[in-house]
Coordinates of N, CA and C in Angstrom, one line a residue:
G1 N 36.2 -62.2 -45.5 CA 36.8 -63.5 -45.6 C 37.5 -63.7 -47.0
Y2 N 38.0 -64.8 -47.1 CA 38.7 -65.1 -48.4 C 38.7 -66.6 -48.7
G3 N 38.9 -67.0 -49.9 CA 39.0 -68.4 -50.3 C 40.4 -68.6 -50.9
H4 N 41.0 -69.7 -50.6 CA 42.3 -70.0 -51.1 C 42.2 -71.2 -52.1
Y5 N 42.5 -71.0 -53.3 CA 42.3 -72.1 -54.3 C 43.6 -72.3 -55.0
R6 N 44.3 -73.4 -54.6 CA 45.7 -73.7 -55.0 C 46.5 -72.4 -54.7
H7 N 47.1 -71.8 -55.6 CA 47.9 -70.6 -55.3 C 47.2 -69.3 -55.5
V8 N 45.9 -69.4 -55.8 CA 45.1 -68.2 -56.1 C 44.2 -67.9 -54.9
R9 N 44.2 -66.7 -54.4 CA 43.4 -66.2 -53.2 C 42.3 -65.3 -53.7
Y10 N 41.1 -65.5 -53.3 CA 40.0 -64.6 -53.7 C 39.5 -64.0 -52.4
V11 N 39.5 -62.6 -52.4 CA 39.0 -61.8 -51.2 C 37.6 -61.6 -51.4
M12 N 36.7 -62.1 -50.5 CA 35.3 -61.9 -50.7 C 34.8 -60.6 -50.2
M13 N 34.0 -60.0 -51.1 CA 33.3 -58.7 -50.7 C 31.8 -59.0 -50.6
S14 N 31.2 -58.7 -49.5 CA 29.7 -59.1 -49.3 C 28.9 -58.3 -50.4
K15 N 27.9 -59.0 -50.9 CA 27.0 -58.5 -51.9 C 27.6 -58.1 -53.2
V16 N 28.7 -58.8 -53.5 CA 29.4 -58.6 -54.8 C 29.6 -60.0 -55.4
A17 N 28.5 -60.8 -55.4 CA 28.5 -62.2 -56.0 C 29.6 -63.0 -55.4
S18 N 30.0 -62.7 -54.1 CA 31.1 -63.4 -53.5 C 31.0 -64.9 -53.4
E19 N 29.8 -65.4 -52.9 CA 29.7 -66.8 -52.8 C 29.6 -67.5 -54.1
E20 N 29.1 -66.9 -55.1 CA 29.0 -67.4 -56.4 C 30.4 -67.5 -57.0
I21 N 31.2 -66.5 -56.9 CA 32.6 -66.5 -57.3 C 33.4 -67.6 -56.6
S22 N 33.2 -67.7 -55.3 CA 33.9 -68.7 -54.5 C 33.6 -70.1 -54.9
G23 N 32.3 -70.3 -55.2 CA 31.8 -71.6 -55.7 C 32.5 -72.0 -57.0
N24 N 32.6 -71.1 -57.9 CA 33.2 -71.3 -59.2 C 34.7 -71.6 -59.1
M25 N 35.4 -70.8 -58.2 CA 36.8 -71.0 -58.0 C 37.1 -72.4 -57.3
A26 N 36.2 -72.8 -56.4 CA 36.3 -74.1 -55.8 C 36.2 -75.2 -56.8
L27 N 35.2 -75.1 -57.7 CA 35.1 -76.1 -58.8 C 36.3 -76.2 -59.7
W28 N 36.8 -75.0 -60.0 CA 38.0 -74.9 -60.9 C 39.2 -75.6 -60.2
A29 N 39.4 -75.2 -58.9 CA 40.6 -75.8 -58.2 C 40.5 -77.3 -58.0
H30 N 39.3 -77.8 -57.9 CA 39.1 -79.2 -57.7 C 39.6 -80.0 -58.9
G31 N 39.4 -79.5 -60.1 CA 39.8 -80.2 -61.3 C 41.1 -79.7 -61.9
E32 N 41.6 -78.6 -61.4 CA 42.8 -78.0 -62.1 C 44.1 -78.8 -61.8
R33 N 44.9 -78.9 -62.9 CA 46.2 -79.6 -62.7 C 47.4 -78.7 -63.0
T34 N 47.1 -77.4 -63.4 CA 48.2 -76.5 -63.6 C 48.5 -75.9 -62.2
D35 N 49.7 -75.2 -62.1 CA 50.1 -74.6 -60.9 C 50.4 -73.1 -61.0
P36 N 49.3 -72.3 -60.9 CA 49.5 -70.9 -61.2 C 50.4 -70.2 -60.1
A37 N 50.9 -69.1 -60.4 CA 51.7 -68.3 -59.5 C 50.8 -67.8 -58.4
N38 N 51.4 -67.4 -57.2 CA 50.6 -66.8 -56.1 C 49.9 -65.5 -56.7
C39 N 48.6 -65.4 -56.4 CA 47.9 -64.3 -56.9 C 46.6 -64.0 -56.1
T40 N 46.3 -62.8 -55.8 CA 45.2 -62.4 -55.0 C 44.3 -61.4 -55.8
F41 N 43.0 -61.7 -55.8 CA 42.1 -60.9 -56.6 C 40.8 -60.7 -55.8
T42 N 40.0 -59.7 -56.2 CA 38.7 -59.4 -55.7 C 37.9 -58.8 -56.8
F43 N 36.6 -58.6 -56.5 CA 35.7 -57.9 -57.3 C 34.9 -56.9 -56.5
V44 N 34.6 -55.7 -57.1 CA 33.9 -54.7 -56.4 C 32.6 -54.3 -57.2
R45 N 31.8 -53.4 -56.7 CA 30.5 -53.2 -57.3 C 30.2 -51.7 -57.1
E46 N 29.4 -51.1 -58.0 CA 29.0 -49.7 -57.8 C 28.5 -49.5 -56.4
P47 N 29.1 -48.6 -55.6 CA 28.9 -48.5 -54.2 C 27.5 -48.4 -53.7
L48 N 26.7 -47.5 -54.4 CA 25.3 -47.3 -54.0 C 24.5 -48.6 -54.2
R49 N 24.6 -49.3 -55.3 CA 23.9 -50.5 -55.5 C 24.3 -51.6 -54.5
K50 N 25.6 -51.6 -54.2 CA 26.1 -52.6 -53.2 C 25.5 -52.2 -51.8
F51 N 25.4 -51.0 -51.5 CA 24.9 -50.6 -50.2 C 23.4 -51.0 -50.1
I52 N 22.6 -50.7 -51.1 CA 21.2 -51.1 -51.0 C 21.0 -52.6 -50.9
S53 N 21.8 -53.4 -51.7 CA 21.8 -54.8 -51.6 C 22.2 -55.3 -50.2
G54 N 23.2 -54.6 -49.7 CA 23.6 -54.9 -48.3 C 22.5 -54.6 -47.3
A55 N 21.8 -53.5 -47.5 CA 20.7 -53.1 -46.6 C 19.6 -54.2 -46.6
V56 N 19.3 -54.8 -47.7 CA 18.4 -55.9 -47.8 C 18.8 -57.1 -47.0
E57 N 20.1 -57.4 -47.1 CA 20.7 -58.5 -46.4 C 20.7 -58.2 -44.9
M58 N 21.1 -57.0 -44.5 CA 21.1 -56.6 -43.1 C 19.7 -56.7 -42.5
E59 N 18.7 -56.3 -43.2 CA 17.3 -56.4 -42.6 C 16.9 -57.8 -42.4
W60 N 17.3 -58.7 -43.3 CA 16.9 -60.1 -43.2 C 17.6 -60.7 -42.0
R61 N 18.9 -60.4 -41.8 CA 19.7 -61.0 -40.7 C 19.3 -60.3 -39.4
F62 N 19.0 -59.0 -39.4 CA 18.6 -58.3 -38.2 C 17.3 -58.9 -37.7
R63 N 16.3 -59.2 -38.6 CA 15.1 -59.8 -38.1 C 15.3 -61.1 -37.4
Q64 N 16.2 -61.9 -38.0 CA 16.6 -63.2 -37.4 C 17.2 -62.9 -36.0
G65 N 18.1 -61.9 -35.9 CA 18.7 -61.6 -34.7 C 17.8 -61.1 -33.6
Q66 N 16.8 -60.3 -34.0 CA 15.8 -59.9 -33.1 C 15.0 -61.0 -32.4
K67 N 14.7 -62.0 -33.3 CA 13.9 -63.2 -32.8 C 14.8 -64.0 -31.8
L68 N 16.1 -64.1 -32.1 CA 16.9 -65.0 -31.3 C 17.5 -64.2 -30.1
L69 N 17.8 -62.9 -30.2 CA 18.6 -62.2 -29.2 C 17.9 -61.0 -28.6
G70 N 16.7 -60.7 -29.2 CA 16.0 -59.5 -28.7 C 16.7 -58.2 -29.2
D71 N 16.1 -57.1 -28.9 CA 16.6 -55.8 -29.3 C 16.7 -54.8 -28.2
D72 N 16.8 -55.3 -27.0 CA 16.8 -54.4 -25.8 C 18.1 -53.6 -25.7
D73 N 19.1 -53.9 -26.5 CA 20.3 -53.2 -26.4 C 20.5 -52.2 -27.6
M74 N 19.4 -51.9 -28.3 CA 19.5 -51.1 -29.5 C 19.8 -49.6 -29.1
G75 N 19.6 -49.3 -27.8 CA 19.9 -47.9 -27.3 C 19.3 -46.8 -28.1
S76 N 20.2 -45.9 -28.7 CA 19.7 -44.8 -29.4 C 19.5 -45.0 -30.9
W77 N 19.7 -46.2 -31.4 CA 19.4 -46.5 -32.8 C 17.9 -46.3 -33.0
R78 N 17.5 -45.8 -34.1 CA 16.1 -45.4 -34.4 C 15.4 -46.2 -35.5
F79 N 16.2 -46.7 -36.5 CA 15.5 -47.2 -37.7 C 14.6 -48.3 -37.4
H80 N 14.9 -49.2 -36.4 CA 14.1 -50.4 -36.2 C 12.7 -50.1 -35.7
R81 N 12.5 -48.9 -35.3 CA 11.1 -48.5 -34.7 C 10.2 -48.2 -35.8
L82 N 10.6 -48.1 -37.1 CA 9.8 -47.7 -38.2 C 9.5 -48.9 -39.1
P83 N 8.5 -48.8 -40.0 CA 8.1 -49.9 -40.8 C 9.1 -50.3 -41.8
V84 N 9.4 -51.7 -41.9 CA 10.3 -52.2 -42.9 C 9.9 -51.8 -44.3
G85 N 10.8 -51.4 -45.1 CA 10.5 -51.0 -46.5 C 10.0 -49.6 -46.7
S86 N 9.9 -48.8 -45.6 CA 9.4 -47.4 -45.7 C 10.6 -46.5 -46.0
R87 N 10.2 -45.3 -46.5 CA 11.2 -44.3 -46.8 C 11.8 -43.8 -45.4
D88 N 10.9 -43.7 -44.4 CA 11.4 -43.2 -43.1 C 12.4 -44.1 -42.4
R89 N 12.2 -45.4 -42.6 CA 13.1 -46.4 -42.0 C 14.5 -46.3 -42.7
A90 N 14.5 -46.1 -44.0 CA 15.7 -46.0 -44.7 C 16.5 -44.8 -44.3
V91 N 15.8 -43.6 -44.2 CA 16.4 -42.4 -43.8 C 16.9 -42.5 -42.4
A92 N 16.1 -43.1 -41.5 CA 16.6 -43.2 -40.1 C 17.8 -44.1 -40.0
F93 N 17.9 -45.1 -40.8 CA 19.1 -46.0 -40.8 C 20.3 -45.2 -41.3
L94 N 20.1 -44.4 -42.3 CA 21.2 -43.6 -42.8 C 21.7 -42.7 -41.7
K95 N 20.8 -42.0 -41.0 CA 21.2 -41.1 -40.0 C 21.9 -41.8 -38.8
D96 N 21.4 -43.0 -38.5 CA 22.1 -43.8 -37.5 C 23.6 -44.1 -37.9
L97 N 23.8 -44.4 -39.1 CA 25.1 -44.7 -39.6 C 26.0 -43.4 -39.6
L98 N 25.4 -42.3 -40.0 CA 26.2 -41.0 -40.1 C 26.5 -40.5 -38.7
E99 N 25.7 -40.8 -37.7 CA 25.9 -40.4 -36.4 C 26.8 -41.4 -35.6
F100 N 27.4 -42.3 -36.4 CA 28.4 -43.3 -35.9 C 27.9 -44.2 -34.7
R101 N 26.6 -44.5 -34.8 CA 26.0 -45.4 -33.8 C 26.6 -46.8 -33.9
W102 N 27.1 -47.1 -35.1 CA 27.6 -48.5 -35.3 C 29.0 -48.7 -34.7
A103 N 29.5 -47.6 -34.0 CA 30.7 -47.8 -33.2 C 30.5 -49.0 -32.2
V104 N 29.3 -49.1 -31.7 CA 29.0 -50.2 -30.8 C 27.8 -50.9 -31.5
V105 N 28.0 -52.2 -31.9 CA 27.0 -52.9 -32.7 C 26.1 -53.7 -31.7
P106 N 24.8 -53.5 -31.7 CA 23.9 -54.3 -30.9 C 23.9 -55.7 -31.3
R107 N 23.5 -56.6 -30.4 CA 23.5 -58.0 -30.7 C 22.8 -58.4 -32.0
A108 N 21.5 -58.0 -32.1 CA 20.7 -58.4 -33.2 C 21.3 -57.9 -34.5
L109 N 21.8 -56.6 -34.5 CA 22.4 -56.1 -35.7 C 23.7 -56.8 -36.1
G110 N 24.4 -57.4 -35.1 CA 25.6 -58.1 -35.4 C 25.4 -59.5 -35.8
H111 N 24.2 -60.0 -35.6 CA 23.8 -61.4 -35.9 C 24.3 -61.8 -37.3
R112 N 25.1 -62.8 -37.4 CA 25.6 -63.3 -38.7 C 26.2 -62.2 -39.6
G113 N 26.8 -61.3 -38.9 CA 27.5 -60.2 -39.6 C 26.5 -59.3 -40.4
G114 N 25.3 -59.1 -39.9 CA 24.3 -58.4 -40.7 C 24.7 -57.0 -41.0
L115 N 25.1 -56.2 -40.0 CA 25.4 -54.8 -40.3 C 26.6 -54.6 -41.2
A116 N 27.5 -55.6 -41.1 CA 28.8 -55.5 -42.0 C 28.5 -55.5 -43.4
H117 N 27.3 -55.9 -43.8 CA 26.9 -55.9 -45.3 C 26.8 -54.6 -45.9
V118 N 26.6 -53.5 -45.1 CA 26.5 -52.2 -45.6 C 27.8 -51.4 -45.5
Y119 N 28.8 -52.0 -44.9 CA 30.1 -51.3 -44.8 C 30.8 -51.1 -46.1
P120 N 31.5 -50.0 -46.3 CA 32.2 -49.8 -47.5 C 33.2 -50.9 -47.8
M121 N 33.4 -51.2 -49.1 CA 34.3 -52.2 -49.6 C 35.8 -51.8 -49.3
F122 N 36.1 -50.5 -49.2 CA 37.4 -50.0 -49.0 C 38.2 -50.7 -47.9
G123 N 37.4 -50.9 -46.7 CA 38.1 -51.5 -45.5 C 38.7 -52.8 -45.8
Q124 N 37.9 -53.7 -46.4 CA 38.5 -55.0 -46.7 C 39.6 -55.0 -47.7
A125 N 39.4 -54.2 -48.7 CA 40.5 -54.1 -49.8 C 41.8 -53.5 -49.1
A126 N 41.7 -52.5 -48.3 CA 42.9 -52.0 -47.7 C 43.5 -53.0 -46.8
T127 N 42.7 -53.8 -46.0 CA 43.3 -54.8 -45.1 C 44.1 -55.8 -45.9
W128 N 43.5 -56.3 -47.0 CA 44.2 -57.4 -47.7 C 45.3 -56.8 -48.6
Q129 N 45.3 -55.6 -49.0 CA 46.4 -55.0 -49.7 C 47.6 -54.9 -48.8
R130 N 47.3 -54.6 -47.5 CA 48.4 -54.5 -46.6 C 49.0 -55.8 -46.2
L131 N 48.1 -56.9 -46.1 CA 48.6 -58.2 -45.7 C 49.3 -58.9 -46.8
V132 N 48.7 -59.0 -48.0 CA 49.3 -59.8 -49.1 C 49.3 -59.1 -50.4
G133 N 48.7 -58.0 -50.6 CA 48.7 -57.3 -51.9 C 47.6 -57.8 -52.7
L134 N 46.9 -56.9 -53.5 CA 45.9 -57.3 -54.4 C 46.4 -57.2 -55.8
D135 N 46.5 -58.3 -56.6 CA 47.0 -58.3 -57.9 C 46.0 -57.8 -58.9
F136 N 44.7 -58.0 -58.6 CA 43.7 -57.6 -59.6 C 42.4 -57.3 -58.8
I137 N 41.8 -56.2 -59.2 CA 40.4 -55.8 -58.7 C 39.5 -55.6 -59.9
G138 N 38.5 -56.5 -60.0 CA 37.6 -56.4 -61.1 C 36.3 -55.7 -60.7
R139 N 35.5 -55.4 -61.7 CA 34.2 -54.7 -61.4 C 33.1 -55.7 -61.8
L140 N 32.1 -55.8 -61.0 CA 30.9 -56.6 -61.3 C 30.2 -56.2 -62.5
E141 N 30.2 -54.9 -62.8 CA 29.5 -54.3 -63.9 C 30.1 -54.7 -65.2
N142 N 31.4 -55.1 -65.1 CA 32.2 -55.4 -66.3 C 32.7 -56.9 -66.2
F143 N 31.8 -57.7 -65.6 CA 32.2 -59.0 -65.1 C 32.9 -59.9 -66.2
A144 N 32.2 -60.1 -67.3 CA 32.8 -61.0 -68.3 C 34.2 -60.7 -68.7
A145 N 34.4 -59.4 -69.1 CA 35.7 -59.0 -69.5 C 36.7 -59.0 -68.3
D146 N 36.3 -58.7 -67.1 CA 37.2 -58.6 -66.0 C 37.5 -60.1 -65.5
W147 N 36.6 -61.0 -65.6 CA 36.8 -62.4 -65.3 C 37.9 -62.9 -66.2
A148 N 37.9 -62.6 -67.4 CA 38.9 -63.0 -68.4 C 40.3 -62.3 -68.0
R149 N 40.2 -61.1 -67.6 CA 41.4 -60.4 -67.3 C 42.0 -61.0 -66.0
M150 N 41.2 -61.4 -65.0 CA 41.7 -62.0 -63.8 C 42.5 -63.3 -64.2
Q151 N 41.9 -64.1 -65.1 CA 42.6 -65.3 -65.5 C 44.0 -65.0 -66.1
A152 N 44.0 -64.0 -66.9 CA 45.3 -63.6 -67.5 C 46.3 -63.1 -66.5
V153 N 45.9 -62.3 -65.6 CA 46.8 -61.7 -64.6 C 47.3 -62.9 -63.6
C154 N 46.4 -63.7 -63.2 CA 46.7 -64.8 -62.3 C 47.3 -66.1 -62.9
G155 N 47.2 -66.1 -64.2 CA 47.8 -67.3 -64.9 C 47.1 -68.6 -64.6
T156 N 45.8 -68.5 -64.5 CA 45.0 -69.7 -64.1 C 44.6 -70.6 -65.3
G157 N 44.7 -70.1 -66.5 CA 44.1 -70.8 -67.6 C 42.6 -70.5 -67.5
H158 N 41.8 -71.3 -68.3 CA 40.4 -71.0 -68.4 C 39.7 -71.5 -67.1
V159 N 38.9 -70.5 -66.5 CA 38.1 -70.8 -65.3 C 36.7 -70.7 -65.7
P160 N 36.0 -71.8 -65.9 CA 34.5 -71.8 -66.3 C 33.7 -71.1 -65.2
Y161 N 32.7 -70.4 -65.6 CA 31.8 -69.7 -64.6 C 30.4 -70.0 -64.8
N162 N 29.8 -70.5 -63.7 CA 28.4 -70.9 -63.7 C 27.6 -69.9 -62.8
S163 N 26.8 -69.0 -63.5 CA 26.2 -68.0 -62.7 C 25.0 -68.4 -61.9
S164 N 24.7 -69.7 -61.9 CA 23.5 -70.2 -61.2 C 23.9 -70.8 -59.8
L165 N 25.1 -70.7 -59.5 CA 25.6 -71.2 -58.1 C 25.2 -70.2 -57.0
E166 N 25.0 -70.7 -55.9 CA 24.9 -69.9 -54.6 C 23.9 -68.7 -54.7
I167 N 22.7 -69.0 -55.2 CA 21.7 -67.9 -55.2 C 21.1 -67.7 -53.8
H168 N 21.1 -66.4 -53.4 CA 20.6 -66.1 -52.0 C 19.1 -65.9 -52.0
I169 N 18.5 -66.2 -50.9 CA 17.1 -65.9 -50.8 C 16.8 -64.4 -50.8
T170 N 17.7 -63.6 -50.3 CA 17.5 -62.2 -50.2 C 17.7 -61.5 -51.6
S171 N 18.1 -62.3 -52.6 CA 18.3 -61.7 -53.9 C 16.9 -61.1 -54.5
S172 N 15.8 -61.8 -54.0 CA 14.5 -61.3 -54.5 C 13.9 -60.3 -53.6
D173 N 14.6 -59.8 -52.6 CA 14.1 -58.8 -51.6 C 12.8 -59.2 -51.0
P174 N 12.8 -60.3 -50.3 CA 11.6 -60.9 -49.7 C 10.9 -60.0 -48.7
M175 N 11.7 -59.1 -48.0 CA 11.1 -58.2 -47.1 C 10.7 -56.9 -47.7
H176 N 10.9 -56.7 -49.0 CA 10.5 -55.5 -49.7 C 11.2 -54.3 -49.1
V177 N 12.5 -54.4 -48.9 CA 13.3 -53.3 -48.3 C 13.6 -52.2 -49.4
K178 N 13.8 -52.6 -50.6 CA 14.3 -51.7 -51.6 C 13.4 -50.5 -51.9
P179 N 12.0 -50.7 -51.9 CA 11.2 -49.5 -52.2 C 11.4 -48.3 -51.3
G180 N 11.7 -48.6 -50.0 CA 11.9 -47.5 -49.1 C 13.2 -46.7 -49.5
W181 N 14.2 -47.5 -49.9 CA 15.5 -46.8 -50.3 C 15.3 -46.1 -51.6
Y182 N 14.6 -46.6 -52.5 CA 14.4 -45.9 -53.8 C 13.6 -44.6 -53.6
A183 N 12.6 -44.7 -52.7 CA 11.9 -43.4 -52.4 C 12.8 -42.4 -51.7
A184 N 13.7 -42.9 -50.8 CA 14.6 -41.9 -50.1 C 15.6 -41.3 -51.1
L185 N 16.0 -42.1 -52.1 CA 17.1 -41.7 -53.0 C 16.6 -40.6 -54.0
G186 N 15.3 -40.4 -54.0 CA 14.8 -39.3 -54.8 C 15.0 -37.9 -54.1
E187 N 15.6 -37.9 -52.9 CA 15.8 -36.7 -52.2 C 17.3 -36.3 -52.3
C188 N 17.5 -35.1 -52.6 CA 18.9 -34.6 -52.8 C 19.7 -34.8 -51.5
A189 N 19.2 -34.5 -50.4 CA 20.0 -34.6 -49.1 C 20.4 -36.1 -48.9
V190 N 19.5 -37.0 -49.2 CA 19.8 -38.4 -48.9 C 20.9 -38.9 -49.9
R191 N 20.8 -38.5 -51.2 CA 21.8 -38.9 -52.2 C 23.2 -38.3 -51.8
R192 N 23.2 -37.1 -51.4 CA 24.5 -36.5 -51.0 C 25.1 -37.2 -49.7
A193 N 24.2 -37.5 -48.8 CA 24.7 -38.2 -47.6 C 25.3 -39.5 -47.9
L194 N 24.7 -40.3 -48.8 CA 25.2 -41.6 -49.2 C 26.5 -41.4 -50.0
C195 N 26.6 -40.4 -50.8 CA 27.9 -40.1 -51.5 C 29.0 -39.8 -50.5
R196 N 28.7 -39.1 -49.4 CA 29.7 -38.9 -48.4 C 30.1 -40.2 -47.6
L197 N 29.0 -40.9 -47.2 CA 29.2 -42.2 -46.5 C 30.1 -43.2 -47.3
L198 N 29.8 -43.3 -48.6 CA 30.5 -44.2 -49.4 C 31.7 -43.7 -50.2
S199 N 32.1 -42.5 -49.8 CA 33.2 -41.8 -50.6 C 34.5 -42.6 -50.6
P200 N 34.8 -43.4 -49.6 CA 36.0 -44.2 -49.8 C 36.0 -45.2 -50.9
D201 N 34.8 -45.8 -51.2 CA 34.6 -46.7 -52.3 C 34.6 -45.9 -53.6
Y202 N 33.9 -44.8 -53.7 CA 33.8 -44.1 -54.9 C 35.2 -43.6 -55.4
E203 N 36.0 -43.1 -54.4 CA 37.3 -42.6 -54.8 C 38.3 -43.7 -55.0
T204 N 38.3 -44.8 -54.2 CA 39.3 -45.8 -54.4 C 39.1 -46.6 -55.6
F205 N 37.8 -46.9 -56.0 CA 37.6 -47.9 -57.1 C 37.2 -47.2 -58.4
G206 N 37.2 -45.8 -58.4 CA 37.0 -45.0 -59.6 C 35.6 -44.9 -60.1
Y207 N 34.6 -45.1 -59.2 CA 33.2 -44.9 -59.6 C 32.8 -43.5 -59.4
A208 N 31.8 -43.0 -60.2 CA 31.3 -41.7 -60.0 C 30.0 -41.7 -59.2
C209 N 29.9 -40.8 -58.2 CA 28.7 -40.8 -57.4 C 27.7 -40.0 -58.1
E210 N 26.6 -40.7 -58.5 CA 25.6 -40.0 -59.3 C 24.7 -39.1 -58.5
Q211 N 24.8 -37.8 -58.7 CA 24.0 -36.8 -58.0 C 23.1 -36.0 -58.9
Q212 N 22.7 -36.6 -60.0 CA 21.9 -35.9 -61.0 C 20.6 -35.3 -60.3
V213 N 20.1 -36.0 -59.3 CA 18.9 -35.5 -58.6 C 19.2 -34.2 -57.9
C214 N 20.5 -33.9 -57.7 CA 20.8 -32.7 -57.0 C 21.3 -31.6 -57.9
A215 N 21.2 -31.8 -59.2 CA 21.7 -30.8 -60.2 C 21.0 -29.4 -59.9
G216 N 21.8 -28.4 -59.9 CA 21.3 -27.1 -59.7 C 21.1 -26.7 -58.2

């Protein structure tokens, strides 16, 4: 999705502080009296951290989807049969993705866009680059400096930023999903598989895929 604030368009990336950024842009646009040039920007995040954060969100929405829609159409998907937060569930989910089972998204997994939270950022960036062009791509890890750079590129003037806006319930990992992923990431094969799965993001946005666990 995206937000349009006067002549500035922000392309939202899931699990990259998107709702917080949107909220701050909306507050700025409400009180702004200048008229900046047309400009489109987005922010990205280290792909592996973004993926794990997306997996937390996916599990939360998937559980909601199961309660509302059932999971009788999960077919050959395997991860949901294993305990939430376990290493085995994380590995099974990764295998499901690598075997392209998400070509057909079951109802519960698609609930509120749950599965889309683990998709690479490259797809959205490529779509918007083709439609309107991206004038600036910032990194969440370098947010303060890149937020200032965005303002310079887009000619917005000062855009105040309140980091307490739009805090998600899943930010605290209420289902304890992350421990399973951290356990799985200690395995060379899992780390390499995620580097392959997320390679569009690593290569497009200039991040290095950390494979120290696979050294030697």
